[in-house]
Amino acid sequence: QQQQQQQQQQQQVGKRGQNAKKKKMQKYVDQDEDEREMAMVMLGHKRDAARNPADADADDDNNDESREARAESVSAEPTGLAAAVDARLQGLFAEGKCSRADFDGQTLAKLREFSDADALDILERFAEAEILSKVKNKAAFLSGICHRYRDRKAKEEKEEKKREQEEVSRLNKEEGIVELDEDEKDKLVDLD
């Protein structure tokens, strides 16, 4: 009797993770196979070729056609970039390095933040990347290039500003002009 109770408990508990699986299965218990397959297709999964090979072949043809149609409609969308930048981006599409569907609005907005010359430089860096053919998420890759480019530009501008300040200080020292600190400037009395 004790052994029977232990066996029942083991059957109820099941293997690790089985309870969650059973709960999930209960959620879809009244869903038939066709409904499940349609739900999977809507989520982007391919049809099961083993069930009905004719349907799978027709579905693949339809997916290829719809994918091409989506790519054409997406490439026709305006990018909102300057003419020269847009032309270079269209050139990348024509070269097959990427497609319009690879880039979302947020990525293109990041590219719009740069001047035309900087945006063209970023696109050149993107196109010349040796690993571009292996990159799965080209939008994230382009965003990374944009971030690194912005950081490098900010660093260069900061260094340039520092060099200018050092040059002004050197010239002031040669001429005998004394620069006041912020505290000394505050101590000065405004005579107006």
PDB file of N, CA and C in Angstrom, residues 88-178:
ATOM      1  N   ARG A  88      23.606  56.469 -51.499  1.00  0.00           N
ATOM      2  CA  ARG A  88      24.621  55.490 -51.089  1.00  0.00           C
ATOM      3  C   ARG A  88      23.961  54.274 -50.455  1.00  0.00           C
ATOM      4  N   LEU A  89      22.916  54.513 -49.650  1.00  0.00           N
ATOM      5  CA  LEU A  89      22.196  53.414 -49.023  1.00  0.00           C
ATOM      6  C   LEU A  89      21.518  52.542 -50.088  1.00  0.00           C
ATOM      7  N   GLN A  90      20.914  53.181 -51.092  1.00  0.00           N
ATOM      8  CA  GLN A  90      20.306  52.431 -52.199  1.00  0.00           C
ATOM      9  C   GLN A  90      21.366  51.649 -52.956  1.00  0.00           C
ATOM     10  N   GLY A  91      22.574  52.208 -53.059  1.00  0.00           N
ATOM     11  CA  GLY A  91      23.683  51.494 -53.691  1.00  0.00           C
ATOM     12  C   GLY A  91      24.058  50.240 -52.914  1.00  0.00           C
ATOM     13  N   LEU A  92      24.034  50.336 -51.586  1.00  0.00           N
ATOM     14  CA  LEU A  92      24.301  49.155 -50.752  1.00  0.00           C
ATOM     15  C   LEU A  92      23.230  48.090 -50.971  1.00  0.00           C
ATOM     16  N   PHE A  93      21.968  48.535 -51.137  1.00  0.00           N
ATOM     17  CA  PHE A  93      20.891  47.587 -51.412  1.00  0.00           C
ATOM     18  C   PHE A  93      21.139  46.904 -52.754  1.00  0.00           C
ATOM     19  N   ALA A  94      21.527  47.701 -53.758  1.00  0.00           N
ATOM     20  CA  ALA A  94      21.758  47.154 -55.099  1.00  0.00           C
ATOM     21  C   ALA A  94      22.946  46.187 -55.112  1.00  0.00           C
ATOM     22  N   GLU A  95      23.962  46.490 -54.306  1.00  0.00           N
ATOM     23  CA  GLU A  95      25.141  45.616 -54.234  1.00  0.00           C
ATOM     24  C   GLU A  95      24.826  44.303 -53.510  1.00  0.00           C
ATOM     25  N   GLY A  96      23.709  44.264 -52.817  1.00  0.00           N
ATOM     26  CA  GLY A  96      23.325  43.057 -52.096  1.00  0.00           C
ATOM     27  C   GLY A  96      23.968  42.935 -50.722  1.00  0.00           C
ATOM     28  N   LYS A  97      24.580  44.001 -50.248  1.00  0.00           N
ATOM     29  CA  LYS A  97      25.221  43.957 -48.932  1.00  0.00           C
ATOM     30  C   LYS A  97      24.188  43.969 -47.815  1.00  0.00           C
ATOM     31  N   CYS A  98      23.013  44.534 -48.101  1.00  0.00           N
ATOM     32  CA  CYS A  98      21.932  44.586 -47.137  1.00  0.00           C
ATOM     33  C   CYS A  98      20.641  44.879 -47.895  1.00  0.00           C
ATOM     34  N   SER A  99      19.533  44.902 -47.179  1.00  0.00           N
ATOM     35  CA  SER A  99      18.253  45.243 -47.790  1.00  0.00           C
ATOM     36  C   SER A  99      17.564  46.289 -46.930  1.00  0.00           C
ATOM     37  N   ARG A 100      16.558  46.921 -47.486  1.00  0.00           N
ATOM     38  CA  ARG A 100      15.843  47.961 -46.755  1.00  0.00           C
ATOM     39  C   ARG A 100      15.162  47.374 -45.516  1.00  0.00           C
ATOM     40  N   ALA A 101      14.759  46.125 -45.619  1.00  0.00           N
ATOM     41  CA  ALA A 101      14.084  45.467 -44.497  1.00  0.00           C
ATOM     42  C   ALA A 101      15.022  45.264 -43.306  1.00  0.00           C
ATOM     43  N   ASP A 102      16.331  45.337 -43.539  1.00  0.00           N
ATOM     44  CA  ASP A 102      17.300  45.173 -42.457  1.00  0.00           C
ATOM     45  C   ASP A 102      17.299  46.356 -41.495  1.00  0.00           C
ATOM     46  N   PHE A 103      16.819  47.512 -41.958  1.00  0.00           N
ATOM     47  CA  PHE A 103      16.920  48.733 -41.157  1.00  0.00           C
ATOM     48  C   PHE A 103      15.552  49.215 -40.734  1.00  0.00           C
ATOM     49  N   ASP A 104      15.391  49.444 -39.445  1.00  0.00           N
ATOM     50  CA  ASP A 104      14.151  49.995 -38.932  1.00  0.00           C
ATOM     51  C   ASP A 104      14.257  51.517 -38.875  1.00  0.00           C
ATOM     52  N   GLY A 105      13.169  52.153 -38.521  1.00  0.00           N
ATOM     53  CA  GLY A 105      13.133  53.615 -38.470  1.00  0.00           C
ATOM     54  C   GLY A 105      14.097  54.200 -37.461  1.00  0.00           C
ATOM     55  N   GLN A 106      14.302  53.494 -36.359  1.00  0.00           N
ATOM     56  CA  GLN A 106      15.191  53.991 -35.311  1.00  0.00           C
ATOM     57  C   GLN A 106      16.635  54.050 -35.797  1.00  0.00           C
ATOM     58  N   THR A 107      17.046  53.045 -36.555  1.00  0.00           N
ATOM     59  CA  THR A 107      18.410  53.020 -37.077  1.00  0.00           C
ATOM     60  C   THR A 107      18.609  54.141 -38.081  1.00  0.00           C
ATOM     61  N   LEU A 108      17.614  54.343 -38.950  1.00  0.00           N
ATOM     62  CA  LEU A 108      17.715  55.423 -39.932  1.00  0.00           C
ATOM     63  C   LEU A 108      17.687  56.783 -39.239  1.00  0.00           C
ATOM     64  N   ALA A 109      16.951  56.892 -38.138  1.00  0.00           N
ATOM     65  CA  ALA A 109      16.926  58.153 -37.381  1.00  0.00           C
ATOM     66  C   ALA A 109      18.309  58.456 -36.807  1.00  0.00           C
ATOM     67  N   LYS A 110      19.013  57.418 -36.345  1.00  0.00           N
ATOM     68  CA  LYS A 110      20.375  57.625 -35.848  1.00  0.00           C
ATOM     69  C   LYS A 110      21.280  58.138 -36.952  1.00  0.00           C
ATOM     70  N   LEU A 111      21.093  57.608 -38.137  1.00  0.00           N
ATOM     71  CA  LEU A 111      21.910  58.029 -39.277  1.00  0.00           C
ATOM     72  C   LEU A 111      21.576  59.468 -39.677  1.00  0.00           C
ATOM     73  N   ARG A 112      20.301  59.866 -39.502  1.00  0.00           N
ATOM     74  CA  ARG A 112      19.875  61.230 -39.835  1.00  0.00           C
ATOM     75  C   ARG A 112      20.491  62.280 -38.911  1.00  0.00           C
ATOM     76  N   GLU A 113      20.905  61.873 -37.715  1.00  0.00           N
ATOM     77  CA  GLU A 113      21.469  62.815 -36.752  1.00  0.00           C
ATOM     78  C   GLU A 113      22.826  63.355 -37.195  1.00  0.00           C
ATOM     79  N   PHE A 114      23.480  62.659 -38.109  1.00  0.00           N
ATOM     80  CA  PHE A 114      24.818  63.049 -38.543  1.00  0.00           C
ATOM     81  C   PHE A 114      24.736  63.959 -39.764  1.00  0.00           C
ATOM     82  N   SER A 115      25.808  64.719 -39.974  1.00  0.00           N
ATOM     83  CA  SER A 115      25.889  65.520 -41.191  1.00  0.00           C
ATOM     84  C   SER A 115      26.006  64.578 -42.384  1.00  0.00           C
ATOM     85  N   ASP A 116      25.792  65.103 -43.593  1.00  0.00           N
ATOM     86  CA  ASP A 116      25.846  64.257 -44.789  1.00  0.00           C
ATOM     87  C   ASP A 116      27.200  63.573 -44.933  1.00  0.00           C
ATOM     88  N   ALA A 117      28.269  64.331 -44.721  1.00  0.00           N
ATOM     89  CA  ALA A 117      29.615  63.765 -44.873  1.00  0.00           C
ATOM     90  C   ALA A 117      29.864  62.666 -43.843  1.00  0.00           C
ATOM     91  N   ASP A 118      29.448  62.901 -42.607  1.00  0.00           N
ATOM     92  CA  ASP A 118      29.628  61.895 -41.562  1.00  0.00           C
ATOM     93  C   ASP A 118      28.781  60.651 -41.840  1.00  0.00           C
ATOM     94  N   ALA A 119      27.533  60.857 -42.291  1.00  0.00           N
ATOM     95  CA  ALA A 119      26.663  59.722 -42.588  1.00  0.00           C
ATOM     96  C   ALA A 119      27.235  58.885 -43.729  1.00  0.00           C
ATOM     97  N   LEU A 120      27.790  59.554 -44.745  1.00  0.00           N
ATOM     98  CA  LEU A 120      28.420  58.817 -45.851  1.00  0.00           C
ATOM     99  C   LEU A 120      29.634  58.038 -45.356  1.00  0.00           C
ATOM    100  N   ASP A 121      30.419  58.646 -44.462  1.00  0.00           N
ATOM    101  CA  ASP A 121      31.575  57.958 -43.889  1.00  0.00           C
ATOM    102  C   ASP A 121      31.131  56.724 -43.090  1.00  0.00           C
ATOM    103  N   ILE A 122      30.045  56.858 -42.340  1.00  0.00           N
ATOM    104  CA  ILE A 122      29.514  55.733 -41.566  1.00  0.00           C
ATOM    105  C   ILE A 122      29.067  54.614 -42.498  1.00  0.00           C
ATOM    106  N   LEU A 123      28.371  54.973 -43.577  1.00  0.00           N
ATOM    107  CA  LEU A 123      27.917  53.942 -44.521  1.00  0.00           C
ATOM    108  C   LEU A 123      29.093  53.257 -45.213  1.00  0.00           C
ATOM    109  N   GLU A 124      30.166  54.010 -45.467  1.00  0.00           N
ATOM    110  CA  GLU A 124      31.356  53.396 -46.060  1.00  0.00           C
ATOM    111  C   GLU A 124      31.986  52.399 -45.095  1.00  0.00           C
ATOM    112  N   ARG A 125      32.067  52.777 -43.823  1.00  0.00           N
ATOM    113  CA  ARG A 125      32.598  51.856 -42.811  1.00  0.00           C
ATOM    114  C   ARG A 125      31.737  50.595 -42.740  1.00  0.00           C
ATOM    115  N   PHE A 126      30.418  50.798 -42.816  1.00  0.00           N
ATOM    116  CA  PHE A 126      29.484  49.674 -42.791  1.00  0.00           C
ATOM    117  C   PHE A 126      29.721  48.751 -43.993  1.00  0.00           C
ATOM    118  N   ALA A 127      29.848  49.334 -45.175  1.00  0.00           N
ATOM    119  CA  ALA A 127      30.002  48.544 -46.398  1.00  0.00           C
ATOM    120  C   ALA A 127      31.342  47.820 -46.453  1.00  0.00           C
ATOM    121  N   GLU A 128      32.378  48.433 -45.885  1.00  0.00           N
ATOM    122  CA  GLU A 128      33.719  47.863 -45.962  1.00  0.00           C
ATOM    123  C   GLU A 128      34.007  46.839 -44.859  1.00  0.00           C
ATOM    124  N   ALA A 129      33.070  46.653 -43.953  1.00  0.00           N
ATOM    125  CA  ALA A 129      33.288  45.705 -42.858  1.00  0.00           C
ATOM    126  C   ALA A 129      33.451  44.299 -43.430  1.00  0.00           C
ATOM    127  N   GLU A 130      34.514  43.637 -42.995  1.00  0.00           N
ATOM    128  CA  GLU A 130      34.809  42.303 -43.502  1.00  0.00           C
ATOM    129  C   GLU A 130      33.790  41.265 -43.022  1.00  0.00           C
ATOM    130  N   ILE A 131      33.185  41.510 -41.885  1.00  0.00           N
ATOM    131  CA  ILE A 131      32.270  40.526 -41.308  1.00  0.00           C
ATOM    132  C   ILE A 131      30.816  40.785 -41.696  1.00  0.00           C
ATOM    133  N   LEU A 132      30.558  41.731 -42.572  1.00  0.00           N
ATOM    134  CA  LEU A 132      29.187  42.127 -42.902  1.00  0.00           C
ATOM    135  C   LEU A 132      28.354  40.957 -43.402  1.00  0.00           C
ATOM    136  N   SER A 133      28.947  40.064 -44.160  1.00  0.00           N
ATOM    137  CA  SER A 133      28.182  38.924 -44.688  1.00  0.00           C
ATOM    138  C   SER A 133      27.758  37.960 -43.578  1.00  0.00           C
ATOM    139  N   LYS A 134      28.450  37.986 -42.450  1.00  0.00           N
ATOM    140  CA  LYS A 134      28.126  37.089 -41.341  1.00  0.00           C
ATOM    141  C   LYS A 134      27.212  37.737 -40.311  1.00  0.00           C
ATOM    142  N   VAL A 135      27.010  39.050 -40.427  1.00  0.00           N
ATOM    143  CA  VAL A 135      26.207  39.779 -39.451  1.00  0.00           C
ATOM    144  C   VAL A 135      24.731  39.450 -39.668  1.00  0.00           C
ATOM    145  N   LYS A 136      24.055  39.026 -38.614  1.00  0.00           N
ATOM    146  CA  LYS A 136      22.632  38.698 -38.709  1.00  0.00           C
ATOM    147  C   LYS A 136      21.765  39.927 -38.508  1.00  0.00           C
ATOM    148  N   ASN A 137      22.140  40.794 -37.564  1.00  0.00           N
ATOM    149  CA  ASN A 137      21.354  41.985 -37.258  1.00  0.00           C
ATOM    150  C   ASN A 137      22.111  43.206 -37.768  1.00  0.00           C
ATOM    151  N   LYS A 138      21.878  43.528 -39.021  1.00  0.00           N
ATOM    152  CA  LYS A 138      22.609  44.627 -39.657  1.00  0.00           C
ATOM    153  C   LYS A 138      22.229  45.986 -39.067  1.00  0.00           C
ATOM    154  N   ALA A 139      21.003  46.123 -38.586  1.00  0.00           N
ATOM    155  CA  ALA A 139      20.578  47.376 -37.960  1.00  0.00           C
ATOM    156  C   ALA A 139      21.388  47.644 -36.697  1.00  0.00           C
ATOM    157  N   ALA A 140      21.567  46.628 -35.873  1.00  0.00           N
ATOM    158  CA  ALA A 140      22.359  46.788 -34.655  1.00  0.00           C
ATOM    159  C   ALA A 140      23.818  47.043 -34.992  1.00  0.00           C
ATOM    160  N   PHE A 141      24.300  46.398 -36.047  1.00  0.00           N
ATOM    161  CA  PHE A 141      25.687  46.601 -36.471  1.00  0.00           C
ATOM    162  C   PHE A 141      25.897  48.046 -36.916  1.00  0.00           C
ATOM    163  N   LEU A 142      24.956  48.584 -37.716  1.00  0.00           N
ATOM    164  CA  LEU A 142      25.052  49.980 -38.153  1.00  0.00           C
ATOM    165  C   LEU A 142      24.917  50.931 -36.966  1.00  0.00           C
ATOM    166  N   SER A 143      24.038  50.612 -36.023  1.00  0.00           N
ATOM    167  CA  SER A 143      23.892  51.447 -34.825  1.00  0.00           C
ATOM    168  C   SER A 143      25.183  51.486 -34.025  1.00  0.00           C
ATOM    169  N   GLY A 144      25.847  50.348 -33.932  1.00  0.00           N
ATOM    170  CA  GLY A 144      27.135  50.298 -33.230  1.00  0.00           C
ATOM    171  C   GLY A 144      28.168  51.166 -33.901  1.00  0.00           C
ATOM    172  N   ILE A 145      28.192  51.142 -35.227  1.00  0.00           N
ATOM    173  CA  ILE A 145      29.129  52.001 -35.959  1.00  0.00           C
ATOM    174  C   ILE A 145      28.803  53.462 -35.685  1.00  0.00           C
ATOM    175  N   CYS A 146      27.506  53.809 -35.681  1.00  0.00           N
ATOM    176  CA  CYS A 146      27.091  55.191 -35.390  1.00  0.00           C
ATOM    177  C   CYS A 146      27.550  55.628 -34.005  1.00  0.00           C
ATOM    178  N   HIS A 147      27.360  54.769 -33.019  1.00  0.00           N
ATOM    179  CA  HIS A 147      27.764  55.109 -31.643  1.00  0.00           C
ATOM    180  C   HIS A 147      29.278  55.298 -31.546  1.00  0.00           C
ATOM    181  N   ARG A 148      30.025  54.379 -32.130  1.00  0.00           N
ATOM    182  CA  ARG A 148      31.488  54.512 -32.070  1.00  0.00           C
ATOM    183  C   ARG A 148      31.947  55.764 -32.815  1.00  0.00           C
ATOM    184  N   TYR A 149      31.311  56.079 -33.925  1.00  0.00           N
ATOM    185  CA  TYR A 149      31.671  57.263 -34.703  1.00  0.00           C
ATOM    186  C   TYR A 149      31.387  58.523 -33.887  1.00  0.00           C
ATOM    187  N   ARG A 150      30.216  58.572 -33.243  1.00  0.00           N
ATOM    188  CA  ARG A 150      29.858  59.738 -32.421  1.00  0.00           C
ATOM    189  C   ARG A 150      30.832  59.895 -31.259  1.00  0.00           C
ATOM    190  N   ASP A 151      31.170  58.781 -30.600  1.00  0.00           N
ATOM    191  CA  ASP A 151      32.107  58.838 -29.480  1.00  0.00           C
ATOM    192  C   ASP A 151      33.478  59.322 -29.928  1.00  0.00           C
ATOM    193  N   ARG A 152      33.933  58.835 -31.076  1.00  0.00           N
ATOM    194  CA  ARG A 152      35.241  59.235 -31.590  1.00  0.00           C
ATOM    195  C   ARG A 152      35.245  60.724 -31.946  1.00  0.00           C
ATOM    196  N   LYS A 153      34.143  61.193 -32.577  1.00  0.00           N
ATOM    197  CA  LYS A 153      34.028  62.617 -32.925  1.00  0.00           C
ATOM    198  C   LYS A 153      34.038  63.487 -31.669  1.00  0.00           C
ATOM    199  N   ALA A 154      33.300  63.063 -30.640  1.00  0.00           N
ATOM    200  CA  ALA A 154      33.245  63.833 -29.385  1.00  0.00           C
ATOM    201  C   ALA A 154      34.625  63.891 -28.743  1.00  0.00           C
ATOM    202  N   LYS A 155      35.351  62.784 -28.781  1.00  0.00           N
ATOM    203  CA  LYS A 155      36.690  62.754 -28.205  1.00  0.00           C
ATOM    204  C   LYS A 155      37.628  63.683 -28.979  1.00  0.00           C
ATOM    205  N   GLU A 156      37.528  63.659 -30.311  1.00  0.00           N
ATOM    206  CA  GLU A 156      38.368  64.535 -31.129  1.00  0.00           C
ATOM    207  C   GLU A 156      38.054  66.006 -30.862  1.00  0.00           C
ATOM    208  N   GLU A 157      36.756  66.343 -30.741  1.00  0.00           N
ATOM    209  CA  GLU A 157      36.369  67.723 -30.467  1.00  0.00           C
ATOM    210  C   GLU A 157      36.872  68.170 -29.094  1.00  0.00           C
ATOM    211  N   LYS A 158      36.804  67.282 -28.115  1.00  0.00           N
ATOM    212  CA  LYS A 158      37.282  67.603 -26.774  1.00  0.00           C
ATOM    213  C   LYS A 158      38.787  67.860 -26.783  1.00  0.00           C
ATOM    214  N   GLU A 159      39.528  67.004 -27.501  1.00  0.00           N
ATOM    215  CA  GLU A 159      40.976  67.184 -27.603  1.00  0.00           C
ATOM    216  C   GLU A 159      41.319  68.476 -28.341  1.00  0.00           C
ATOM    217  N   GLU A 160      40.558  68.795 -29.374  1.00  0.00           N
ATOM    218  CA  GLU A 160      40.787  70.034 -30.130  1.00  0.00           C
ATOM    219  C   GLU A 160      40.533  71.252 -29.242  1.00  0.00           C
ATOM    220  N   LYS A 161      39.463  71.209 -28.453  1.00  0.00           N
ATOM    221  CA  LYS A 161      39.147  72.312 -27.550  1.00  0.00           C
ATOM    222  C   LYS A 161      40.252  72.476 -26.503  1.00  0.00           C
ATOM    223  N   LYS A 162      40.757  71.362 -26.008  1.00  0.00           N
ATOM    224  CA  LYS A 162      41.838  71.411 -25.025  1.00  0.00           C
ATOM    225  C   LYS A 162      43.095  72.020 -25.639  1.00  0.00           C
ATOM    226  N   ARG A 163      43.419  71.636 -26.870  1.00  0.00           N
ATOM    227  CA  ARG A 163      44.593  72.217 -27.554  1.00  0.00           C
ATOM    228  C   ARG A 163      44.427  73.718 -27.756  1.00  0.00           C
ATOM    229  N   GLU A 164      43.213  74.142 -28.123  1.00  0.00           N
ATOM    230  CA  GLU A 164      42.961  75.579 -28.300  1.00  0.00           C
ATOM    231  C   GLU A 164      43.125  76.334 -26.988  1.00  0.00           C
ATOM    232  N   GLN A 165      42.625  75.768 -25.879  1.00  0.00           N
ATOM    233  CA  GLN A 165      42.756  76.416 -24.581  1.00  0.00           C
ATOM    234  C   GLN A 165      44.222  76.514 -24.164  1.00  0.00           C
ATOM    235  N   GLU A 166      44.981  75.452 -24.440  1.00  0.00           N
ATOM    236  CA  GLU A 166      46.408  75.487 -24.120  1.00  0.00           C
ATOM    237  C   GLU A 166      47.125  76.538 -24.957  1.00  0.00           C
ATOM    238  N   GLU A 167      46.752  76.682 -26.213  1.00  0.00           N
ATOM    239  CA  GLU A 167      47.358  77.689 -27.093  1.00  0.00           C
ATOM    240  C   GLU A 167      47.027  79.099 -26.605  1.00  0.00           C
ATOM    241  N   VAL A 168      45.777  79.313 -26.205  1.00  0.00           N
ATOM    242  CA  VAL A 168      45.379  80.630 -25.690  1.00  0.00           C
ATOM    243  C   VAL A 168      46.145  80.932 -24.405  1.00  0.00           C
ATOM    244  N   SER A 169      46.262  79.942 -23.535  1.00  0.00           N
ATOM    245  CA  SER A 169      47.003  80.138 -22.282  1.00  0.00           C
ATOM    246  C   SER A 169      48.466  80.460 -22.562  1.00  0.00           C
ATOM    247  N   ARG A 170      49.052  79.762 -23.522  1.00  0.00           N
ATOM    248  CA  ARG A 170      50.452  80.006 -23.879  1.00  0.00           C
ATOM    249  C   ARG A 170      50.628  81.420 -24.433  1.00  0.00           C
ATOM    250  N   LEU A 171      49.731  81.848 -25.315  1.00  0.00           N
ATOM    251  CA  LEU A 171      49.815  83.200 -25.880  1.00  0.00           C
ATOM    252  C   LEU A 171      49.607  84.270 -24.802  1.00  0.00           C
ATOM    253  N   ASN A 172      48.660  84.040 -23.904  1.00  0.00           N
ATOM    254  CA  ASN A 172      48.416  84.985 -22.813  1.00  0.00           C
ATOM    255  C   ASN A 172      49.642  85.097 -21.909  1.00  0.00           C
ATOM    256  N   LYS A 173      50.288  83.981 -21.673  1.00  0.00           N
ATOM    257  CA  LYS A 173      51.479  83.981 -20.825  1.00  0.00           C
ATOM    258  C   LYS A 173      52.609  84.763 -21.495  1.00  0.00           C
ATOM    259  N   GLU A 174      52.773  84.582 -22.817  1.00  0.00           N
ATOM    260  CA  GLU A 174      53.814  85.306 -23.557  1.00  0.00           C
ATOM    261  C   GLU A 174      53.569  86.808 -23.529  1.00  0.00           C
ATOM    262  N   GLU A 175      52.302  87.213 -23.605  1.00  0.00           N
ATOM    263  CA  GLU A 175      51.953  88.629 -23.628  1.00  0.00           C
ATOM    264  C   GLU A 175      51.842  89.234 -22.237  1.00  0.00           C
ATOM    265  N   GLY A 176      51.911  88.375 -21.242  1.00  0.00           N
ATOM    266  CA  GLY A 176      51.830  88.867 -19.871  1.00  0.00           C
ATOM    267  C   GLY A 176      50.406  89.100 -19.406  1.00  0.00           C
ATOM    268  N   ILE A 177      49.480  88.505 -20.059  1.00  0.00           N
ATOM    269  CA  ILE A 177      48.079  88.633 -19.665  1.00  0.00           C
ATOM    270  C   ILE A 177      47.782  87.551 -18.634  1.00  0.00           C
ATOM    271  N   VAL A 178      47.187  87.975 -17.539  1.00  0.00           N
ATOM    272  CA  VAL A 178      46.893  87.044 -16.466  1.00  0.00           C
ATOM    273  C   VAL A 178      45.429  86.611 -16.579  1.00  0.00           C
TER     274      VAL A 178
END
